[in-house]
Coordinates of C-alpha atoms in Angstrom, one line a residue:
M1 CA 30.4 7.6 -22.8
V2 CA 32.1 4.9 -20.7
L3 CA 33.3 5.7 -17.2
S4 CA 35.8 3.5 -15.5
S5 CA 34.3 1.9 -12.4
T6 CA 35.1 3.5 -9.1
I7 CA 35.8 1.5 -6.1
A8 CA 35.0 2.9 -2.7
P9 CA 37.9 2.7 -0.2
Q10 CA 37.8 -0.4 1.9
S11 CA 36.3 0.6 5.2
K12 CA 36.7 -1.5 8.3
V13 CA 33.5 -3.6 8.5
T14 CA 32.3 -4.8 11.9
E15 CA 32.2 -8.5 12.0
L16 CA 28.7 -9.8 12.4
T17 CA 27.8 -13.4 13.1
D18 CA 24.0 -13.1 13.2
D19 CA 21.2 -10.6 13.1
T20 CA 21.0 -10.4 16.9
K21 CA 24.5 -9.0 17.2
Y22 CA 23.7 -6.5 14.5
D23 CA 20.6 -5.3 16.2
S24 CA 22.6 -4.8 19.4
L25 CA 25.0 -2.4 17.7
N26 CA 24.5 1.4 18.3
L27 CA 23.7 3.7 15.4
E28 CA 27.3 4.7 14.7
Q29 CA 28.5 1.1 14.6
K30 CA 25.7 0.2 12.2
K31 CA 26.8 3.0 9.9
K32 CA 30.3 1.7 9.9
A33 CA 29.1 -1.8 9.3
W34 CA 27.2 -0.9 6.1
P35 CA 29.5 -1.1 3.0
M36 CA 29.5 2.2 1.2
E37 CA 29.8 1.0 -2.3
R38 CA 30.4 -2.1 -4.4
H39 CA 32.6 -2.6 -7.4
R40 CA 30.7 -2.5 -10.7
S41 CA 31.5 -1.8 -14.3
A42 CA 28.9 -0.4 -16.7
E43 CA 28.2 2.3 -19.2
V44 CA 26.7 5.4 -17.8
S45 CA 24.4 7.9 -19.5
Q46 CA 26.1 11.3 -19.8
A47 CA 22.6 12.8 -20.2
I48 CA 21.8 11.9 -16.6
L49 CA 25.2 12.3 -15.0
S50 CA 25.7 15.8 -16.3
K51 CA 22.6 17.0 -14.4
I52 CA 22.7 15.2 -11.1
G53 CA 24.5 18.0 -9.3
H54 CA 22.0 20.6 -10.3
D55 CA 19.2 21.7 -7.9
G56 CA 15.6 21.7 -8.9
F57 CA 13.8 20.1 -11.8
Q58 CA 12.2 21.5 -14.9
L59 CA 9.9 19.5 -17.1
C60 CA 11.3 19.6 -20.6
H61 CA 8.7 19.4 -23.3
Q62 CA 10.7 17.7 -26.0
P63 CA 9.1 16.0 -29.0
Q64 CA 10.9 12.7 -28.4
I65 CA 12.4 10.7 -25.5
P66 CA 16.1 11.1 -25.5
E67 CA 18.2 7.9 -25.9
I68 CA 19.8 8.0 -22.5
V69 CA 20.9 4.5 -21.7
K70 CA 22.8 2.1 -23.9
G71 CA 23.9 -1.3 -22.9
G72 CA 24.2 -1.8 -19.2
C73 CA 23.0 0.7 -16.6
A74 CA 25.3 2.2 -14.0
P75 CA 24.3 3.9 -10.7
I76 CA 23.1 7.4 -11.6
S77 CA 23.4 8.7 -8.1
S78 CA 26.6 7.0 -6.9
C79 CA 28.6 9.5 -8.8
D80 CA 28.7 13.3 -9.0
P81 CA 29.3 14.9 -12.5
S82 CA 33.0 14.3 -12.1
G83 CA 32.4 10.6 -11.5
E84 CA 33.2 10.6 -7.8
F85 CA 31.0 8.7 -5.4
T86 CA 29.2 11.0 -3.0
A87 CA 28.7 9.8 0.5
D88 CA 28.5 11.0 4.1
S89 CA 28.3 9.0 7.4
N90 CA 24.9 7.8 6.4
G91 CA 25.8 6.7 2.9
M92 CA 24.7 8.8 0.0
H93 CA 23.6 12.4 0.4
R94 CA 19.8 12.3 0.3
H95 CA 19.9 15.5 -1.8
T96 CA 21.9 13.7 -4.5
I97 CA 19.5 10.8 -4.4
T98 CA 16.5 13.0 -4.9
D99 CA 18.2 14.9 -7.8
A100 CA 19.1 11.6 -9.4
A101 CA 15.5 10.3 -9.0
W102 CA 14.0 13.5 -10.5
E103 CA 16.4 13.2 -13.5
A104 CA 15.5 9.5 -14.0
L105 CA 11.8 10.3 -13.8
K106 CA 12.3 13.2 -16.4
Q107 CA 14.1 10.8 -18.7
S108 CA 11.2 8.3 -18.6
I109 CA 8.6 10.8 -20.0
V110 CA 6.7 9.8 -23.1
Y111 CA 5.6 12.4 -25.6
F112 CA 2.7 12.3 -28.0
K113 CA 2.3 15.0 -30.6
G114 CA 4.8 17.1 -28.8
Q115 CA 3.1 16.9 -25.4
P116 CA 4.0 14.8 -22.3
I117 CA 1.5 12.0 -21.9
G118 CA 3.0 9.5 -19.4
T119 CA 6.1 7.7 -18.3
L120 CA 7.7 4.5 -19.5
A121 CA 7.6 1.5 -17.1
A122 CA 11.4 1.3 -17.2
I123 CA 14.3 2.8 -19.0
D124 CA 16.6 -0.1 -18.6
K125 CA 18.0 -0.9 -22.1
S126 CA 20.2 -3.7 -20.8
Q127 CA 17.4 -6.3 -21.0
A128 CA 14.7 -7.3 -23.5
E129 CA 11.9 -4.7 -23.5
L130 CA 8.9 -7.0 -23.4
N131 CA 6.3 -4.3 -22.6
Y132 CA 8.4 -2.2 -20.3
D133 CA 8.6 0.4 -23.1
Q134 CA 4.9 1.2 -22.6
V135 CA 3.0 3.5 -20.3
F136 CA 1.0 1.5 -17.8
M137 CA -2.1 2.8 -16.0
R138 CA -1.1 1.5 -12.5
D139 CA 2.6 2.3 -13.0
F140 CA 1.9 5.9 -13.9
V141 CA 0.0 6.6 -10.6
P142 CA 3.1 7.4 -8.5
S143 CA 4.7 9.3 -11.4
A144 CA 1.5 11.4 -11.6
L145 CA 1.5 12.1 -7.9
A146 CA 5.1 13.2 -8.1
F147 CA 4.4 15.6 -10.9
L148 CA 1.3 17.0 -9.1
M149 CA 3.2 17.5 -5.9
K150 CA 6.0 19.2 -7.9
G151 CA 3.5 21.6 -9.5
E152 CA 3.6 20.0 -13.0
P153 CA 0.0 18.9 -13.6
T154 CA 0.0 19.1 -17.4
I155 CA 1.3 15.5 -18.0
V156 CA -1.3 14.2 -15.6
K157 CA -4.1 16.0 -17.4
N158 CA -2.9 14.8 -20.8
F159 CA -2.7 11.2 -19.5
L160 CA -6.3 11.3 -18.2
V161 CA -7.7 12.8 -21.4
E162 CA -5.9 10.4 -23.7
T163 CA -6.8 7.3 -21.7
A164 CA -10.4 8.3 -21.6
R165 CA -10.3 8.5 -25.4
L166 CA -8.7 5.1 -25.6
Q167 CA -11.5 3.6 -23.5
S168 CA -14.0 4.3 -26.3
R169 CA -12.2 2.0 -28.7
E170 CA -13.6 -1.4 -29.5
K171 CA -11.9 -4.0 -27.4
M172 CA -11.8 -7.6 -28.8
V173 CA -10.1 -10.7 -27.4
D174 CA -10.4 -13.4 -30.1
L175 CA -14.1 -13.3 -31.0
F176 CA -15.2 -11.8 -27.7
K177 CA -15.9 -8.1 -27.1
L178 CA -15.0 -6.6 -23.8
G179 CA -17.2 -4.1 -21.9
Q180 CA -17.2 -0.5 -22.9
G181 CA -16.0 0.6 -19.5
V182 CA -12.7 -1.3 -19.6
M183 CA -9.7 1.0 -19.4
P184 CA -6.4 0.0 -21.0
A185 CA -3.7 -1.7 -19.0
S186 CA -1.0 0.2 -21.0
F187 CA -0.4 2.0 -24.3
K188 CA 2.6 3.1 -26.4
V189 CA 3.2 5.7 -29.1
H190 CA 3.4 4.2 -32.5
H191 CA 5.1 6.0 -35.4
S192 CA 3.2 4.7 -38.3
H193 CA 5.0 6.8 -40.9
P194 CA 8.5 7.8 -39.9
T195 CA 9.0 10.4 -42.7
K196 CA 5.6 12.1 -42.1
K197 CA 6.0 11.8 -38.3
T198 CA 2.6 10.4 -37.9
E199 CA 1.8 9.3 -34.3
T200 CA -0.9 7.1 -33.0
L201 CA -1.5 5.4 -29.6
L202 CA -1.6 1.6 -29.4
A203 CA -3.5 0.3 -26.4
D204 CA -3.5 -3.1 -24.6
F205 CA -6.7 -4.0 -22.9
G206 CA -5.5 -7.5 -22.1
E207 CA -5.7 -9.0 -25.5
I208 CA -1.9 -9.1 -25.9
A209 CA -0.9 -9.2 -22.3
I210 CA 0.9 -12.3 -20.8
G211 CA -2.0 -14.5 -19.6
R212 CA -4.6 -12.5 -21.6
V213 CA -6.2 -11.0 -18.5
A214 CA -8.2 -7.7 -18.6
P215 CA -6.9 -5.1 -16.1
V216 CA -9.6 -4.8 -13.5
D217 CA -7.6 -2.2 -11.6
S218 CA -7.1 0.2 -14.5
G219 CA -10.5 1.9 -14.2
L220 CA -10.2 2.0 -10.4
W221 CA -6.8 3.8 -10.6
W222 CA -8.1 6.2 -13.3
I223 CA -10.9 7.5 -11.1
F224 CA -8.5 7.7 -8.1
L225 CA -6.0 9.8 -10.3
L226 CA -8.8 12.0 -11.6
R227 CA -9.8 12.9 -8.0
A228 CA -6.1 13.4 -7.1
Y229 CA -5.7 15.8 -10.0
T230 CA -8.9 17.7 -9.1
K231 CA -8.0 17.9 -5.4
Y232 CA -4.4 19.1 -6.0
T233 CA -5.0 21.6 -8.7
R234 CA -8.4 22.8 -7.3
D235 CA -9.6 22.7 -10.9
S236 CA -12.8 20.7 -11.4
S237 CA -13.1 21.6 -15.1
L238 CA -11.4 18.4 -16.3
A239 CA -13.5 16.1 -14.1
E240 CA -16.7 17.9 -15.2
S241 CA -15.8 17.7 -18.9
P242 CA -18.1 15.5 -21.0
H243 CA -15.4 13.0 -21.9
C244 CA -14.3 12.4 -18.3
Q245 CA -17.9 12.2 -17.0
R246 CA -18.7 9.7 -19.8
A247 CA -15.5 7.6 -19.0
M248 CA -16.5 7.5 -15.3
R249 CA -20.1 6.5 -16.0
L250 CA -18.9 3.7 -18.4
I251 CA -16.6 2.4 -15.6
L252 CA -19.3 2.6 -13.0
K253 CA -21.9 0.9 -15.3
L254 CA -19.4 -2.0 -15.6
W255 CA -18.8 -2.3 -11.9
L256 CA -22.4 -1.9 -10.7
S257 CA -24.0 -4.3 -13.2
E258 CA -26.1 -7.0 -11.7
G259 CA -25.1 -10.7 -12.0
F260 CA -25.0 -13.9 -10.1
D261 CA -22.9 -12.7 -7.2
T262 CA -24.1 -13.0 -3.7
S263 CA -21.3 -10.6 -2.6
P264 CA -20.9 -6.8 -3.2
A265 CA -17.2 -7.5 -3.9
L266 CA -15.9 -7.7 -7.5
L267 CA -15.2 -11.2 -8.8
C268 CA -11.9 -11.3 -10.6
A269 CA -9.5 -13.6 -12.5
D270 CA -5.9 -14.2 -11.4
G271 CA -3.5 -11.6 -12.7
C272 CA -6.0 -8.7 -13.0
S273 CA -4.1 -6.2 -10.9
M274 CA -0.5 -5.3 -9.7
I275 CA -0.1 -9.1 -9.1
D276 CA -0.5 -9.8 -12.8
R277 CA 0.6 -13.4 -12.9
R278 CA -1.0 -16.6 -11.5
M279 CA -0.7 -16.2 -7.7
G280 CA -3.9 -17.6 -6.4
I281 CA -5.7 -14.3 -6.0
Y282 CA -8.7 -15.3 -8.2
G283 CA -12.1 -14.7 -6.6
Y284 CA -12.4 -11.6 -4.5
P285 CA -8.8 -10.3 -3.9
L286 CA -8.4 -7.6 -1.3
E287 CA -6.4 -5.2 -3.6
I288 CA -9.3 -4.9 -6.0
Q289 CA -11.9 -4.6 -3.2
A290 CA -10.0 -1.8 -1.4
L291 CA -9.4 0.0 -4.7
F292 CA -13.1 -0.5 -5.6
F293 CA -14.1 1.1 -2.3
M294 CA -11.7 4.0 -2.9
A295 CA -12.8 4.6 -6.5
L296 CA -16.5 4.5 -5.5
R297 CA -16.0 7.2 -2.9
C298 CA -13.9 9.2 -5.3
A299 CA -16.7 8.9 -8.0
L300 CA -19.2 10.3 -5.5
S301 CA -17.3 13.5 -5.3
L302 CA -16.6 13.8 -9.0
L303 CA -20.0 13.1 -10.7
K304 CA -21.8 16.2 -11.8
D305 CA -25.4 15.1 -11.3
S306 CA -25.8 14.2 -7.6
N307 CA -29.4 13.1 -8.0
D308 CA -29.1 10.4 -10.7
D309 CA -29.3 6.7 -10.2
F310 CA -25.6 6.2 -10.3
V311 CA -25.2 8.1 -7.0
Y312 CA -27.9 6.0 -5.3
Q313 CA -26.3 2.7 -6.6
I314 CA -22.8 3.8 -5.5
T315 CA -24.0 4.8 -2.0
K316 CA -25.7 1.4 -1.5
R317 CA -22.7 -0.5 -2.8
I318 CA -20.3 1.4 -0.6
K319 CA -22.2 0.5 2.5
A320 CA -22.6 -3.2 1.4
L321 CA -19.0 -3.5 0.5
S322 CA -17.8 -1.9 3.8
Y323 CA -20.0 -4.3 5.8
H324 CA -18.8 -7.3 3.8
L325 CA -15.1 -6.5 4.2
H326 CA -15.3 -5.7 7.9
S327 CA -17.4 -8.8 8.6
Y328 CA -15.4 -11.4 6.7
Y329 CA -11.9 -10.0 5.8
W330 CA -10.7 -8.4 9.0
L331 CA -8.4 -10.6 11.1
D332 CA -6.9 -10.0 14.5
F333 CA -5.9 -12.3 17.4
Q334 CA -9.5 -12.7 18.7
R335 CA -10.9 -13.2 15.2
L336 CA -8.3 -15.8 14.4
N337 CA -9.2 -17.7 17.6
D338 CA -12.9 -17.6 16.6
I339 CA -12.2 -19.0 13.2
Y340 CA -10.0 -21.7 14.7
R341 CA -13.0 -22.8 16.7
Y342 CA -15.5 -22.7 13.9
K343 CA -18.1 -25.4 13.4
T344 CA -18.7 -26.5 9.8
E345 CA -21.7 -27.6 7.7
E346 CA -24.0 -24.9 9.2
Y347 CA -27.2 -24.4 7.2
S348 CA -29.2 -21.5 8.5
Q349 CA -29.6 -17.7 8.4
T350 CA -27.7 -17.5 11.8
A351 CA -24.6 -19.5 10.7
L352 CA -21.4 -18.1 12.1
N353 CA -19.2 -19.9 9.6
K354 CA -21.0 -18.5 6.5
F355 CA -18.5 -19.6 4.0
N356 CA -18.0 -23.0 5.5
V357 CA -14.3 -22.5 6.1
I358 CA -12.6 -25.7 7.4
P359 CA -10.5 -24.8 10.5
E360 CA -8.0 -27.4 9.5
S361 CA -7.2 -25.3 6.4
I362 CA -5.8 -22.5 8.5
P363 CA -2.0 -22.4 7.6
D364 CA 0.4 -23.0 10.5
W365 CA 2.4 -19.8 9.9
I366 CA -0.5 -17.5 10.8
F367 CA -0.5 -18.6 14.4
D368 CA 3.0 -17.3 15.0
F369 CA 2.7 -14.3 12.6
M370 CA -0.4 -12.8 14.3
P371 CA 0.7 -10.7 17.2
S372 CA -1.5 -9.9 20.2
R373 CA -1.4 -6.3 19.2
G374 CA -2.3 -5.7 15.6
G375 CA -4.5 -6.9 12.7
Y376 CA -5.1 -6.7 9.0
F377 CA -7.5 -7.4 6.1
I378 CA -6.8 -10.9 4.7
G379 CA -6.2 -11.5 1.0
N380 CA -9.4 -13.2 -0.1
V381 CA -12.6 -14.8 1.0
S382 CA -14.8 -17.2 -1.0
P383 CA -16.6 -20.5 -0.4
A384 CA -14.6 -22.8 1.9
R385 CA -11.5 -20.6 1.4
M386 CA -9.8 -17.8 3.3
D387 CA -6.5 -16.5 2.0
F388 CA -4.7 -15.5 5.1
R389 CA -1.7 -13.8 3.3
W390 CA -0.9 -10.2 4.1
F391 CA -1.2 -8.0 1.0
C392 CA 0.4 -4.6 1.4
L393 CA -1.4 -2.5 -1.2
G394 CA -4.9 -3.6 -0.2
N395 CA -4.4 -2.9 3.5
F396 CA -2.8 0.6 2.9
I397 CA -5.5 1.6 0.5
A398 CA -8.0 0.5 3.1
I399 CA -6.5 3.1 5.4
L400 CA -6.3 5.9 2.8
S401 CA -9.9 5.4 1.7
C402 CA -11.2 5.1 5.3
L403 CA -12.5 1.6 4.6
A404 CA -10.5 0.7 7.8
T405 CA -11.9 2.2 11.0
G406 CA -9.6 4.2 13.2
E407 CA -9.0 1.3 15.4
Q408 CA -8.2 -1.0 12.5
A409 CA -5.9 1.5 10.8
E410 CA -3.8 1.7 14.0
A411 CA -3.8 -2.1 14.2
I412 CA -2.5 -2.4 10.7
L413 CA 0.5 -0.2 11.5
D414 CA 0.9 -2.0 14.8
L415 CA 1.3 -5.2 12.8
V416 CA 3.9 -3.5 10.5
E417 CA 5.9 -2.5 13.6
E418 CA 5.5 -5.8 15.3
R419 CA 6.6 -7.7 12.2
W420 CA 9.1 -5.2 10.8
E421 CA 11.7 -7.9 10.0
E422 CA 9.1 -9.9 8.0
L423 CA 7.3 -7.1 6.1
I424 CA 10.1 -4.5 5.8
G425 CA 13.4 -6.4 6.3
E426 CA 16.4 -4.8 4.5
M427 CA 14.4 -3.2 1.7
P428 CA 10.8 -2.0 1.9
L429 CA 8.3 -3.4 1.2
K430 CA 6.8 -6.9 0.9
I431 CA 4.1 -7.1 -1.6
C432 CA 2.6 -10.1 0.2
Y433 CA 3.6 -12.3 3.0
P434 CA 4.5 -15.2 3.3
A435 CA 5.9 -16.7 0.1
M436 CA 4.6 -19.9 -1.4
E437 CA 7.1 -22.7 -1.9
N438 CA 7.5 -26.4 -2.8
Q439 CA 4.3 -28.1 -3.7
E440 CA 2.1 -25.1 -2.9
W441 CA 4.1 -23.0 -5.3
Q442 CA 3.9 -25.7 -8.0
I443 CA 0.1 -26.0 -7.7
V444 CA -0.9 -22.4 -7.2
T445 CA 1.6 -20.6 -9.6
G446 CA 1.9 -23.5 -12.2
C447 CA 5.6 -23.7 -11.4
D448 CA 6.1 -20.0 -12.5
P449 CA 9.9 -19.5 -12.7
K450 CA 9.4 -15.7 -12.1
N451 CA 7.4 -16.2 -9.0
T452 CA 9.7 -18.5 -7.1
R453 CA 9.7 -18.1 -3.3
W454 CA 10.6 -14.6 -2.0
S455 CA 10.8 -13.3 -5.5
Y456 CA 8.7 -10.9 -7.7
H457 CA 5.0 -11.2 -6.6
N458 CA 5.7 -14.2 -4.4
G459 CA 7.0 -12.4 -1.4
G460 CA 9.3 -10.0 -3.2
S461 CA 10.1 -6.5 -1.9
W462 CA 8.8 -3.6 -4.0
P463 CA 10.3 -0.1 -3.5
V464 CA 7.2 1.5 -5.1
L465 CA 5.1 0.5 -2.1
L466 CA 7.1 2.9 0.1
W467 CA 4.8 5.8 -0.8
L468 CA 1.8 4.0 0.5
L469 CA 3.5 3.2 3.8
V470 CA 4.6 6.8 4.2
A471 CA 1.1 8.1 3.3
V472 CA -0.6 6.0 6.0
S473 CA 2.1 6.7 8.6
V474 CA 1.7 10.4 8.0
K475 CA -2.1 10.1 8.1
L476 CA -2.1 8.3 11.4
G477 CA 0.4 10.7 13.0
R478 CA 3.2 8.1 13.2
P479 CA 5.8 9.5 10.8
H480 CA 8.7 7.7 12.6
I481 CA 7.6 4.5 10.8
A482 CA 7.9 6.3 7.5
R483 CA 11.3 7.9 8.3
N484 CA 12.7 4.5 9.3
A485 CA 11.6 2.9 6.1
V486 CA 12.8 5.8 3.9
E487 CA 16.3 5.8 5.6
L488 CA 16.5 2.0 5.1
M489 CA 15.7 2.4 1.4
E490 CA 18.1 5.3 0.8
R491 CA 21.0 3.1 1.7
R492 CA 20.7 1.2 -1.5
L493 CA 18.0 2.2 -3.9
A494 CA 19.9 4.7 -6.0
K495 CA 23.2 2.7 -5.8
D496 CA 21.3 -0.3 -7.1
D497 CA 19.9 1.8 -10.0
F498 CA 16.3 2.0 -8.8
P499 CA 15.4 -1.7 -9.3
E500 CA 11.9 -2.9 -9.9
Y501 CA 11.9 -5.4 -7.0
Y502 CA 14.2 -7.2 -4.6
D503 CA 14.4 -10.9 -3.7
G504 CA 15.0 -12.8 -0.5
K505 CA 13.2 -13.2 2.7
T506 CA 14.4 -9.8 3.9
G507 CA 14.7 -8.2 0.5
R508 CA 18.5 -8.3 0.4
Y509 CA 19.1 -9.1 -3.2
I510 CA 18.2 -7.2 -6.4
G511 CA 15.5 -9.3 -8.1
K512 CA 16.8 -11.9 -10.6
Q513 CA 14.7 -10.5 -13.4
S514 CA 14.3 -7.0 -12.0
R515 CA 14.6 -4.1 -14.4
K516 CA 16.8 -1.2 -13.5
F517 CA 15.6 2.4 -13.6
Q518 CA 12.1 1.1 -12.9
T519 CA 10.0 4.3 -13.1
W520 CA 7.6 3.6 -10.3
S521 CA 10.5 2.7 -8.0
V522 CA 11.9 6.2 -8.8
A523 CA 8.5 8.0 -8.4
G524 CA 7.5 6.0 -5.3
Y525 CA 10.6 7.3 -3.5
L526 CA 10.0 10.9 -4.6
V527 CA 6.3 10.8 -3.5
A528 CA 7.4 9.3 -0.1
K529 CA 9.9 12.1 0.4
M530 CA 7.4 14.8 -0.5
L531 CA 4.8 13.4 1.8
L532 CA 7.2 13.4 4.7
D533 CA 8.5 16.9 3.8
D534 CA 5.1 18.4 3.4
P535 CA 2.2 16.5 4.9
S536 CA -0.3 18.7 3.2
N537 CA 0.4 16.7 0.0
L538 CA -1.6 13.9 1.6
R539 CA -4.8 15.6 0.4
A540 CA -4.2 14.2 -3.1
V541 CA -4.2 10.6 -2.0
S542 CA -6.3 10.3 1.2
L543 CA -10.0 10.6 1.7
E544 CA -11.8 12.2 4.6
D545 CA -14.0 10.2 6.9
D546 CA -17.7 9.8 6.2
G547 CA -19.2 8.0 9.2
H548 CA -22.4 7.2 7.3
I549 CA -20.6 4.6 5.1
R550 CA -20.3 2.3 8.1
E551 CA -23.5 2.9 10.0
P552 CA -24.8 -0.7 9.9
V553 CA -21.4 -2.2 10.3
L554 CA -19.9 -1.8 13.8
K555 CA -21.3 -0.6 17.1
R556 CA -17.9 0.1 18.6
S557 CA -15.8 3.3 17.8
N558 CA -15.3 3.2 14.1
S559 CA -14.3 6.7 12.9
C560 CA -11.5 6.8 10.4
P561 CA -8.4 8.6 11.7
G562 CA -8.5 12.2 10.9
L563 CA -5.9 13.7 8.5
H564 CA -3.1 15.5 10.2
I565 CA -3.3 18.3 7.7
S566 CA -5.5 21.3 7.0
H567 CA -7.8 21.0 4.1

């Protein structure tokens, strides 16, 4: 079905010459200054449009995914079923955006043998699929949380069971066999015999991925999701089942194996996590370390035998990892000044500059970026190298897992408020800051055309990260930060067809290679809304404080902020 494009009436737009003038406007003037709609022509799915105006959402257990979008994608929430744009003084009705998001999430569901098993990475048929037609472990996490909070846990249970089965498969890259504990990065349903309707699952453990990198984060997210399912459903039978216990132990065996490392952090290759292309995160990236900490704490609560060797190893590793990250990754104004004054070539047990970081290697931008009030965990620490970039996911997971102390958690959100324009801008949320450009971009990314400055993983803005910002804001009792970010996103997200990411220093432009109807952009928004509407949903994603994990670390007040919900 093809709809003629609708053009919003031309409203009088306040003339703005710079950002300062815009900031000086009052709220009503800002509302008038925001254009309500843009002209666009595209083919719209009747399957989505016919249901946008309906309240509620029912999970439809259909044997196959409906063919909902053909050719270009049009905004599924900028029209009501009659094709008219729906807006009030704030732009789109939030109710309509939420309905559209639920419908888009429903249309992304993948079925295996008649049962829901996950969600597609994207349902944008206007571009080449690559691997966006697969179910990704990390991408499914916000979808799973949305279904859990909506009271639809079946799809999450099926996902956990089937991925645990996929883990047991032999994993080969060329002539090399991967460890047993490796979880798949993604999988897809393969119809091997169309007439007999035979279905099998094809998994990718990194052997066919771009760059051929195994997904270190998949196992970490799997344990996190198992704990979220158990916490939300109050049903421990899945976690205690033999196949889930075995899957957990295989993952833990892989993580806790001894090697040549002198650090409790996990050594990783570039491209092993959400940032899945060459971006200079090789070594000990914060995202992996924070997820590692989170997953270890989740595993402690999920393992059946609390007296076995795994529990002892996990407890030791948690304390060592916590000490390491607090000692060497935390950065605030005072710490930056200390590093700036470091001496080098220290050879002793009492050395302050243990990694022999050269002060002249500190980038110029950090001195202006670091406010007097605020702080964060930096991106990476290894011999003679500190990556001072801000990475959103790692810092927010540090708060949710209670890796960050109460003081540090508040400092991270202080930084977000102090540097709102840089980290939030016009579309939440910067995956990392700042972007690399010129010669640095050439050397570090290998001239990657997808990771140009302020695009994709190189300083791009990712709507999916909204749920993490909302979660930590609710946890710390600062929901106004979350509301401001949600309202900012609601101005454009649905009108822009739920893009994968945005480009530009402030996230003004839809990403040059961004897929539309990106499922985790849809799910991230829904989870954010449900966390704001009902803070008790936080129990699925946030851990309680355990003061013992930081006993040897800090003498000052170090309790993790308590949850503002009843358990």
